[in-house]
PDB file of C-alpha atoms in Angstrom:
ATOM      1  CA  MET A 170     131.342  96.560  76.328  1.00 84.00           C
ATOM      2  CA  ALA A 171     131.133  93.472  78.400  1.00 86.00           C
ATOM      3  CA  VAL A 172     130.312  90.338  76.277  1.00 91.00           C
ATOM      4  CA  ASP A 173     130.756  87.729  78.757  1.00 87.00           C
ATOM      5  CA  ALA A 174     130.609  87.498  82.617  1.00 90.00           C
ATOM      6  CA  ALA A 175     134.486  87.883  82.390  1.00 92.00           C
ATOM      7  CA  ASP A 176     134.721  91.220  80.714  1.00 91.00           C
ATOM      8  CA  THR A 177     131.991  92.890  83.227  1.00 95.00           C
ATOM      9  CA  VAL A 178     134.418  92.036  86.097  1.00 94.00           C
ATOM     10  CA  THR A 179     137.087  94.295  84.246  1.00 95.00           C
ATOM     11  CA  LEU A 180     134.537  96.928  82.848  1.00 95.00           C
ATOM     12  CA  ALA A 181     133.080  97.609  85.974  1.00 96.00           C
ATOM     13  CA  ALA A 182     135.906  97.708  88.418  1.00 94.00           C
ATOM     14  CA  GLY A 183     137.142 100.095  85.878  1.00 96.00           C
ATOM     15  CA  ALA A 184     134.425 102.646  86.534  1.00 97.00           C
ATOM     16  CA  VAL A 185     135.579 105.698  88.467  1.00 97.00           C
ATOM     17  CA  ASP A 186     132.294 107.760  89.174  1.00 98.00           C
ATOM     18  CA  VAL A 187     128.563 106.484  89.212  1.00 98.00           C
ATOM     19  CA  PRO A 188     128.335 108.486  85.314  1.00 97.00           C
ATOM     20  CA  GLY A 189     131.052 105.974  84.338  1.00 97.00           C
ATOM     21  CA  LEU A 190     129.393 103.046  85.447  1.00 98.00           C
ATOM     22  CA  ASP A 191     126.128 103.871  84.149  1.00 98.00           C
ATOM     23  CA  GLY A 192     127.326 104.386  80.940  1.00 97.00           C
ATOM     24  CA  ARG A 193     129.410 101.288  81.002  1.00 97.00           C
ATOM     25  CA  VAL A 194     125.997  98.810  82.226  1.00 97.00           C
ATOM     26  CA  SER A 195     124.352 100.550  79.663  1.00 97.00           C
ATOM     27  CA  VAL A 196     125.691  98.641  76.872  1.00 96.00           C
ATOM     28  CA  CYS A 197     126.432  95.241  78.919  1.00 97.00           C
ATOM     29  CA  ARG A 198     125.556  92.330  76.666  1.00 97.00           C
ATOM     30  CA  ALA A 199     127.434  89.590  78.442  1.00 97.00           C
ATOM     31  CA  CYS A 200     124.143  87.590  79.119  1.00 97.00           C
ATOM     32  CA  PRO A 201     122.979  85.876  75.273  1.00 97.00           C
ATOM     33  CA  ARG A 202     119.668  85.152  76.823  1.00 98.00           C
ATOM     34  CA  LEU A 203     118.734  88.268  78.448  1.00 98.00           C
ATOM     35  CA  VAL A 204     119.913  90.153  75.418  1.00 98.00           C
ATOM     36  CA  SER A 205     117.701  88.163  73.202  1.00 98.00           C
ATOM     37  CA  TRP A 206     114.822  88.375  75.376  1.00 97.00           C
ATOM     38  CA  ARG A 207     115.090  92.634  76.259  1.00 97.00           C
ATOM     39  CA  GLU A 208     115.562  93.296  72.562  1.00 97.00           C
ATOM     40  CA  ARG A 209     112.578  91.054  71.221  1.00 97.00           C
ATOM     41  CA  VAL A 210     110.524  93.149  73.533  1.00 97.00           C
ATOM     42  CA  ALA A 211     111.879  96.147  72.118  1.00 97.00           C
ATOM     43  CA  VAL A 212     111.008  95.283  68.673  1.00 97.00           C
ATOM     44  CA  GLU A 213     107.713  93.107  69.398  1.00 96.00           C
ATOM     45  CA  LYS A 214     106.191  96.107  71.727  1.00 95.00           C
ATOM     46  CA  ARG A 215     102.943  96.308  73.992  1.00 94.00           C
ATOM     47  CA  ALA A 216     100.212  97.236  71.685  1.00 95.00           C
ATOM     48  CA  SER A 217      99.868 100.292  73.915  1.00 94.00           C
ATOM     49  CA  PHE A 218     103.395 101.489  73.513  1.00 96.00           C
ATOM     50  CA  ALA A 219     103.608 100.424  69.936  1.00 95.00           C
ATOM     51  CA  ASP A 220     104.181 104.137  68.356  1.00 95.00           C
ATOM     52  CA  GLN A 221     107.383 104.450  71.222  1.00 96.00           C
ATOM     53  CA  THR A 222     110.830 103.645  70.956  1.00 97.00           C
ATOM     54  CA  TYR A 223     112.248 101.341  73.529  1.00 98.00           C
ATOM     55  CA  TRP A 224     115.138 101.618  75.451  1.00 98.00           C
ATOM     56  CA  GLY A 225     115.869  97.890  75.198  1.00 98.00           C
ATOM     57  CA  ARG A 226     119.031  97.816  77.091  1.00 98.00           C
ATOM     58  CA  PRO A 227     120.255  97.531  80.255  1.00 98.00           C
ATOM     59  CA  VAL A 228     118.927  99.752  82.896  1.00 98.00           C
ATOM     60  CA  PRO A 229     121.540 101.930  85.051  1.00 98.00           C
ATOM     61  CA  GLY A 230     120.705 102.798  88.664  1.00 98.00           C
ATOM     62  CA  PHE A 231     118.556 106.544  89.397  1.00 98.00           C
ATOM     63  CA  GLY A 232     119.379 109.111  91.763  1.00 98.00           C
ATOM     64  CA  PRO A 233     122.415 110.817  93.187  1.00 98.00           C
ATOM     65  CA  ALA A 234     125.529 109.482  93.060  1.00 97.00           C
ATOM     66  CA  ASP A 235     125.779 110.435  97.255  1.00 97.00           C
ATOM     67  CA  ALA A 236     122.400 109.066  97.808  1.00 98.00           C
ATOM     68  CA  ARG A 237     121.967 107.465 101.745  1.00 98.00           C
ATOM     69  CA  ILE A 238     119.363 105.262 100.734  1.00 98.00           C
ATOM     70  CA  VAL A 239     119.605 102.726  98.069  1.00 98.00           C
ATOM     71  CA  ILE A 240     116.517 100.957  96.840  1.00 98.00           C
ATOM     72  CA  LEU A 241     117.422  97.212  95.425  1.00 98.00           C
ATOM     73  CA  GLY A 242     115.239  95.616  93.003  1.00 97.00           C
ATOM     74  CA  LEU A 243     115.197  92.407  91.183  1.00 97.00           C
ATOM     75  CA  ALA A 244     115.376  93.539  87.776  1.00 97.00           C
ATOM     76  CA  PRO A 245     113.269  95.868  85.060  1.00 97.00           C
ATOM     77  CA  ALA A 246     109.996  95.252  83.401  1.00 96.00           C
ATOM     78  CA  ALA A 247     109.897  94.155  80.547  1.00 96.00           C
ATOM     79  CA  ASN A 248     107.687  97.644  79.441  1.00 97.00           C
ATOM     80  CA  GLY A 249     108.331  99.495  82.342  1.00 97.00           C
ATOM     81  CA  ALA A 250     112.356 100.201  82.544  1.00 98.00           C
ATOM     82  CA  ASN A 251     112.919  98.270  79.500  1.00 98.00           C
ATOM     83  CA  ARG A 252     110.877 100.259  77.699  1.00 98.00           C
ATOM     84  CA  THR A 253     112.181 103.657  79.276  1.00 98.00           C
ATOM     85  CA  GLY A 254     115.670 103.330  80.638  1.00 98.00           C
ATOM     86  CA  ARG A 255     114.972 104.150  83.827  1.00 98.00           C
ATOM     87  CA  MET A 256     114.420 102.064  86.969  1.00 98.00           C
ATOM     88  CA  PHE A 257     110.607 101.273  88.137  1.00 98.00           C
ATOM     89  CA  THR A 258     109.187 104.196  85.380  1.00 98.00           C
ATOM     90  CA  GLY A 259     106.494 103.073  83.652  1.00 96.00           C
ATOM     91  CA  ASP A 260     104.835 100.504  84.822  1.00 96.00           C
ATOM     92  CA  ARG A 261     102.266  99.738  87.836  1.00 95.00           C
ATOM     93  CA  SER A 262     105.177  99.128  90.226  1.00 97.00           C
ATOM     94  CA  GLY A 263     106.398 102.061  89.609  1.00 97.00           C
ATOM     95  CA  ASP A 264     103.195 103.676  90.147  1.00 97.00           C
ATOM     96  CA  VAL A 265     102.714 102.524  93.956  1.00 98.00           C
ATOM     97  CA  LEU A 266     106.643 102.633  94.944  1.00 98.00           C
ATOM     98  CA  TYR A 267     107.274 106.850  93.581  1.00 98.00           C
ATOM     99  CA  ALA A 268     103.634 107.634  94.847  1.00 98.00           C
ATOM    100  CA  ALA A 269     105.156 106.451  98.390  1.00 98.00           C
ATOM    101  CA  LEU A 270     108.249 107.933  97.506  1.00 98.00           C
ATOM    102  CA  HIS A 271     106.990 111.194  96.965  1.00 98.00           C
ATOM    103  CA  ARG A 272     104.998 110.805  99.796  1.00 98.00           C
ATOM    104  CA  ALA A 273     108.106 110.403 102.133  1.00 98.00           C
ATOM    105  CA  GLY A 274     109.701 113.134 101.049  1.00 98.00           C
ATOM    106  CA  LEU A 275     112.357 111.621  98.557  1.00 98.00           C
ATOM    107  CA  ALA A 276     110.713 112.224  95.069  1.00 98.00           C
ATOM    108  CA  SER A 277     109.954 115.135  93.668  1.00 98.00           C
ATOM    109  CA  ALA A 278     107.127 113.623  92.035  1.00 98.00           C
ATOM    110  CA  PRO A 279     104.540 110.836  92.653  1.00 98.00           C
ATOM    111  CA  THR A 280     104.808 109.266  89.337  1.00 97.00           C
ATOM    112  CA  ALA A 281     107.247 108.159  86.851  1.00 97.00           C
ATOM    113  CA  THR A 282     106.436 107.832  82.740  1.00 96.00           C
ATOM    114  CA  SER A 283     109.370 108.640  81.156  1.00 97.00           C
ATOM    115  CA  ALA A 284     113.209 108.964  81.574  1.00 96.00           C
ATOM    116  CA  ASP A 285     112.751 112.437  80.432  1.00 96.00           C
ATOM    117  CA  ASP A 286     109.434 114.055  83.337  1.00 97.00           C
ATOM    118  CA  GLY A 287     111.695 115.741  85.347  1.00 97.00           C
ATOM    119  CA  LEU A 288     111.493 113.250  88.734  1.00 98.00           C
ATOM    120  CA  THR A 289     114.229 114.066  90.615  1.00 98.00           C
ATOM    121  CA  LEU A 290     115.056 111.290  94.004  1.00 98.00           C
ATOM    122  CA  TYR A 291     116.428 113.255  97.173  1.00 98.00           C
ATOM    123  CA  GLY A 292     119.012 111.072  99.055  1.00 98.00           C
ATOM    124  CA  THR A 293     117.695 107.565  97.346  1.00 98.00           C
ATOM    125  CA  ARG A 294     118.871 106.017  94.585  1.00 98.00           C
ATOM    126  CA  ILE A 295     117.396 103.221  92.825  1.00 98.00           C
ATOM    127  CA  PHE A 296     118.822  99.557  90.989  1.00 97.00           C
ATOM    128  CA  SER A 297     118.232  95.976  90.623  1.00 97.00           C
ATOM    129  CA  ALA A 298     120.020  93.054  91.131  1.00 96.00           C
ATOM    130  CA  VAL A 299     119.926  92.122  87.682  1.00 98.00           C
ATOM    131  CA  ARG A 300     120.099  94.865  85.286  1.00 98.00           C
ATOM    132  CA  CYS A 301     117.954  93.637  81.981  1.00 98.00           C
ATOM    133  CA  ALA A 302     114.347  92.608  81.916  1.00 97.00           C
ATOM    134  CA  PRO A 303     114.521  88.531  82.383  1.00 97.00           C
ATOM    135  CA  PRO A 304     111.638  86.326  80.718  1.00 96.00           C
ATOM    136  CA  ALA A 305     109.137  85.649  83.333  1.00 93.00           C
ATOM    137  CA  ASN A 306     111.069  88.219  85.719  1.00 92.00           C
ATOM    138  CA  LYS A 307     113.162  85.123  86.271  1.00 95.00           C
ATOM    139  CA  PRO A 308     117.169  85.720  86.306  1.00 97.00           C
ATOM    140  CA  THR A 309     118.907  82.183  86.270  1.00 97.00           C
ATOM    141  CA  PRO A 310     121.541  81.628  88.792  1.00 95.00           C
ATOM    142  CA  ALA A 311     124.346  82.487  85.966  1.00 96.00           C
ATOM    143  CA  GLU A 312     122.658  85.445  84.863  1.00 97.00           C
ATOM    144  CA  ARG A 313     122.550  87.008  88.309  1.00 95.00           C
ATOM    145  CA  ASP A 314     126.117  86.081  89.026  1.00 95.00           C
ATOM    146  CA  ALA A 315     127.593  87.649  85.703  1.00 96.00           C
ATOM    147  CA  CYS A 316     125.790  90.956  86.954  1.00 96.00           C
ATOM    148  CA  LEU A 317     126.916  90.738  90.258  1.00 95.00           C
ATOM    149  CA  PRO A 318     129.896  93.193  89.471  1.00 96.00           C
ATOM    150  CA  TRP A 319     127.628  95.762  88.585  1.00 96.00           C
ATOM    151  CA  GLN A 320     126.189  95.936  91.670  1.00 95.00           C
ATOM    152  CA  VAL A 321     129.026  95.598  93.590  1.00 94.00           C
ATOM    153  CA  ARG A 322     131.117  98.555  91.889  1.00 95.00           C
ATOM    154  CA  GLU A 323     128.256 100.868  92.721  1.00 95.00           C
ATOM    155  CA  PHE A 324     128.085 100.156  96.289  1.00 93.00           C
ATOM    156  CA  GLU A 325     131.719 100.721  96.694  1.00 93.00           C
ATOM    157  CA  LEU A 326     130.742 104.203  94.475  1.00 95.00           C
ATOM    158  CA  LEU A 327     128.216 105.221  97.303  1.00 94.00           C
ATOM    159  CA  ARG A 328     130.021 103.974 100.163  1.00 91.00           C
ATOM    160  CA  PRO A 329     130.961 106.949 101.838  1.00 93.00           C
ATOM    161  CA  SER A 330     127.310 107.980 101.994  1.00 96.00           C
ATOM    162  CA  VAL A 331     124.925 104.676 101.887  1.00 95.00           C
ATOM    163  CA  ARG A 332     123.419 103.928 105.088  1.00 96.00           C
ATOM    164  CA  VAL A 333     120.408 102.590 104.375  1.00 97.00           C
ATOM    165  CA  VAL A 334     119.803  99.689 101.968  1.00 96.00           C
ATOM    166  CA  LEU A 335     115.801  98.490 101.774  1.00 98.00           C
ATOM    167  CA  ALA A 336     115.920  95.204  99.465  1.00 98.00           C
ATOM    168  CA  LEU A 337     112.133  94.947  97.463  1.00 98.00           C
ATOM    169  CA  GLY A 338     111.810  91.551  98.030  1.00 98.00           C
ATOM    170  CA  LYS A 339     113.601  87.960  98.806  1.00 97.00           C
ATOM    171  CA  PHE A 340     115.535  88.190  95.665  1.00 96.00           C
ATOM    172  CA  ALA A 341     116.822  91.594  96.469  1.00 96.00           C
ATOM    173  CA  TRP A 342     117.580  90.602  99.916  1.00 96.00           C
ATOM    174  CA  ASP A 343     119.396  87.282  99.023  1.00 94.00           C
ATOM    175  CA  ALA A 344     121.167  89.797  96.219  1.00 94.00           C
ATOM    176  CA  TYR A 345     122.733  92.060  99.216  1.00 93.00           C
ATOM    177  CA  TRP A 346     124.457  89.572 100.930  1.00 92.00           C
ATOM    178  CA  ARG A 347     126.101  89.250  97.832  1.00 89.00           C
ATOM    179  CA  ILE A 348     126.612  92.332  97.175  1.00 86.00           C
ATOM    180  CA  GLY A 349     127.503  93.824 100.512  1.00 75.00           C
ATOM    181  CA  ALA A 350     130.182  91.554 101.128  1.00 69.00           C
ATOM    182  CA  ALA A 351     131.740  92.395  98.279  1.00 69.00           C
ATOM    183  CA  GLY A 352     131.098  96.129  97.912  1.00 67.00           C
ATOM    184  CA  LEU A 353     130.390  97.337 101.013  1.00 72.00           C
ATOM    185  CA  GLY A 354     132.507  95.388 103.216  1.00 72.00           C
ATOM    186  CA  GLU A 355     130.373  94.452 105.517  1.00 76.00           C
ATOM    187  CA  PRO A 356     130.721  91.191 107.262  1.00 78.00           C
ATOM    188  CA  VAL A 357     128.107  88.698 106.285  1.00 83.00           C
ATOM    189  CA  PRO A 358     126.088  87.413 109.554  1.00 86.00           C
ATOM    190  CA  ARG A 359     126.136  83.406 109.752  1.00 87.00           C
ATOM    191  CA  PRO A 360     123.328  82.309 109.678  1.00 91.00           C
ATOM    192  CA  ARG A 361     121.856  85.030 107.701  1.00 90.00           C
ATOM    193  CA  PRO A 362     118.863  86.971 108.715  1.00 94.00           C
ATOM    194  CA  ALA A 363     115.889  85.877 107.173  1.00 96.00           C
ATOM    195  CA  PHE A 364     113.766  88.192 104.507  1.00 97.00           C
ATOM    196  CA  GLY A 365     110.547  89.594 105.853  1.00 97.00           C
ATOM    197  CA  HIS A 366     108.662  92.613 105.259  1.00 98.00           C
ATOM    198  CA  GLY A 367     110.039  95.027 108.037  1.00 97.00           C
ATOM    199  CA  ALA A 368     112.757  92.733 108.353  1.00 97.00           C
ATOM    200  CA  GLU A 369     115.732  94.664 109.426  1.00 97.00           C
ATOM    201  CA  TYR A 370     119.345  93.919 110.036  1.00 95.00           C
ATOM    202  CA  VAL A 371     122.148  96.228 111.600  1.00 93.00           C
ATOM    203  CA  GLY A 372     125.647  96.113 110.293  1.00 90.00           C
ATOM    204  CA  GLU A 373     128.861  98.127 110.809  1.00 87.00           C
ATOM    205  CA  THR A 374     127.763 101.082 109.105  1.00 88.00           C
ATOM    206  CA  ILE A 375     124.415 100.009 106.648  1.00 92.00           C
ATOM    207  CA  THR A 376     121.188  98.760 107.718  1.00 95.00           C
ATOM    208  CA  LEU A 377     119.202  95.928 105.338  1.00 96.00           C
ATOM    209  CA  LEU A 378     115.418  96.657 105.736  1.00 98.00           C
ATOM    210  CA  GLY A 379     113.492  93.938 103.943  1.00 98.00           C
ATOM    211  CA  CYS A 380     109.888  95.516 102.155  1.00 98.00           C
ATOM    212  CA  TYR A 381     107.601  93.068 100.134  1.00 98.00           C
ATOM    213  CA  HIS A 382     107.915  93.906  96.464  1.00 98.00           C
ATOM    214  CA  VAL A 383     105.971  96.618  95.006  1.00 98.00           C
ATOM    215  CA  SER A 384     104.973  94.156  92.321  1.00 96.00           C
ATOM    216  CA  GLN A 385     101.204  94.238  90.647  1.00 93.00           C
ATOM    217  CA  GLN A 386     100.420  90.510  92.593  1.00 95.00           C
ATOM    218  CA  ASN A 387     101.567  91.979  96.022  1.00 97.00           C
ATOM    219  CA  THR A 388      99.873  95.510  95.692  1.00 97.00           C
ATOM    220  CA  PHE A 389      96.559  93.910  94.341  1.00 96.00           C
ATOM    221  CA  THR A 390      96.080  91.406  97.097  1.00 96.00           C
ATOM    222  CA  GLY A 391      96.765  93.523  99.591  1.00 96.00           C
ATOM    223  CA  THR A 392     100.198  91.289 100.455  1.00 97.00           C
ATOM    224  CA  LEU A 393     101.905  95.159 100.490  1.00 98.00           C
ATOM    225  CA  THR A 394      99.564  98.083 101.494  1.00 98.00           C
ATOM    226  CA  PRO A 395     100.377 101.697 101.043  1.00 97.00           C
ATOM    227  CA  THR A 396     100.623 102.119 104.563  1.00 98.00           C
ATOM    228  CA  MET A 397     102.966  98.837 104.977  1.00 98.00           C
ATOM    229  CA  LEU A 398     104.861 100.860 102.405  1.00 98.00           C
ATOM    230  CA  ASP A 399     104.976 104.085 103.721  1.00 98.00           C
ATOM    231  CA  GLN A 400     106.298 102.830 107.218  1.00 98.00           C
ATOM    232  CA  VAL A 401     109.139 101.399 105.843  1.00 98.00           C
ATOM    233  CA  LEU A 402     110.591 104.237 104.103  1.00 98.00           C
ATOM    234  CA  ALA A 403     109.731 106.104 106.983  1.00 98.00           C
ATOM    235  CA  ARG A 404     111.964 103.931 109.003  1.00 98.00           C
ATOM    236  CA  ALA A 405     114.629 104.224 105.719  1.00 98.00           C
ATOM    237  CA  ARG A 406     114.565 107.888 106.209  1.00 98.00           C
ATOM    238  CA  GLU A 407     115.061 107.165 110.148  1.00 97.00           C
ATOM    239  CA  LEU A 408     117.924 105.308 110.031  1.00 97.00           C
ATOM    240  CA  ALA A 409     119.564 107.340 106.840  1.00 97.00           C
ATOM    241  CA  SER A 410     119.337 110.501 108.783  1.00 90.00           C
TER     242      SER A 410
END
């Protein structure tokens, strides 16, 4: 179990496969503020989920270990993935994302309600730049950096197959450059390309795509529409093939 940032480096590097990494991620306690918050939410709960047992732990990635497309998010939602234990599962952001993945032929169903709902991803894996739900959805730089070894190792393990990384939002876009240089061996351009919806950077073997985050704020205001999301996922599929 990782109890500080130094432990995450050692334990992440020692994971020999994706399931093993997922297990190590799920018991990490390296960031006291995040541990306190995720566990507090799991006890206090939202009223509509009062009868449910929350996951309340770091959330591992979801999807096959030979994925050609990686979707990189910011962090688990307090009453979504922090509750269900699976990325983008059980909240409105996930409702938007999984519906689009299903339309794109990348998910077996258009909804994600619980970790045991039978949903399968095709050629796609989802994980986040920070694995614990942060207060106000804002991890600190120190928390972001402490979590980095988990992401680096996940990309190292996915390296043989991954061809496209879809960054949901600027936080994930910026995280890719820290993760990619170490975990994928991709050179970091100078200056770094700016984030934008539909932004595209072609690396040596990986293409990075930008997409506005599937947050309620973006989808309710029309900043991100279903058509816009469909177009980005279609481009990801095209590049991955």
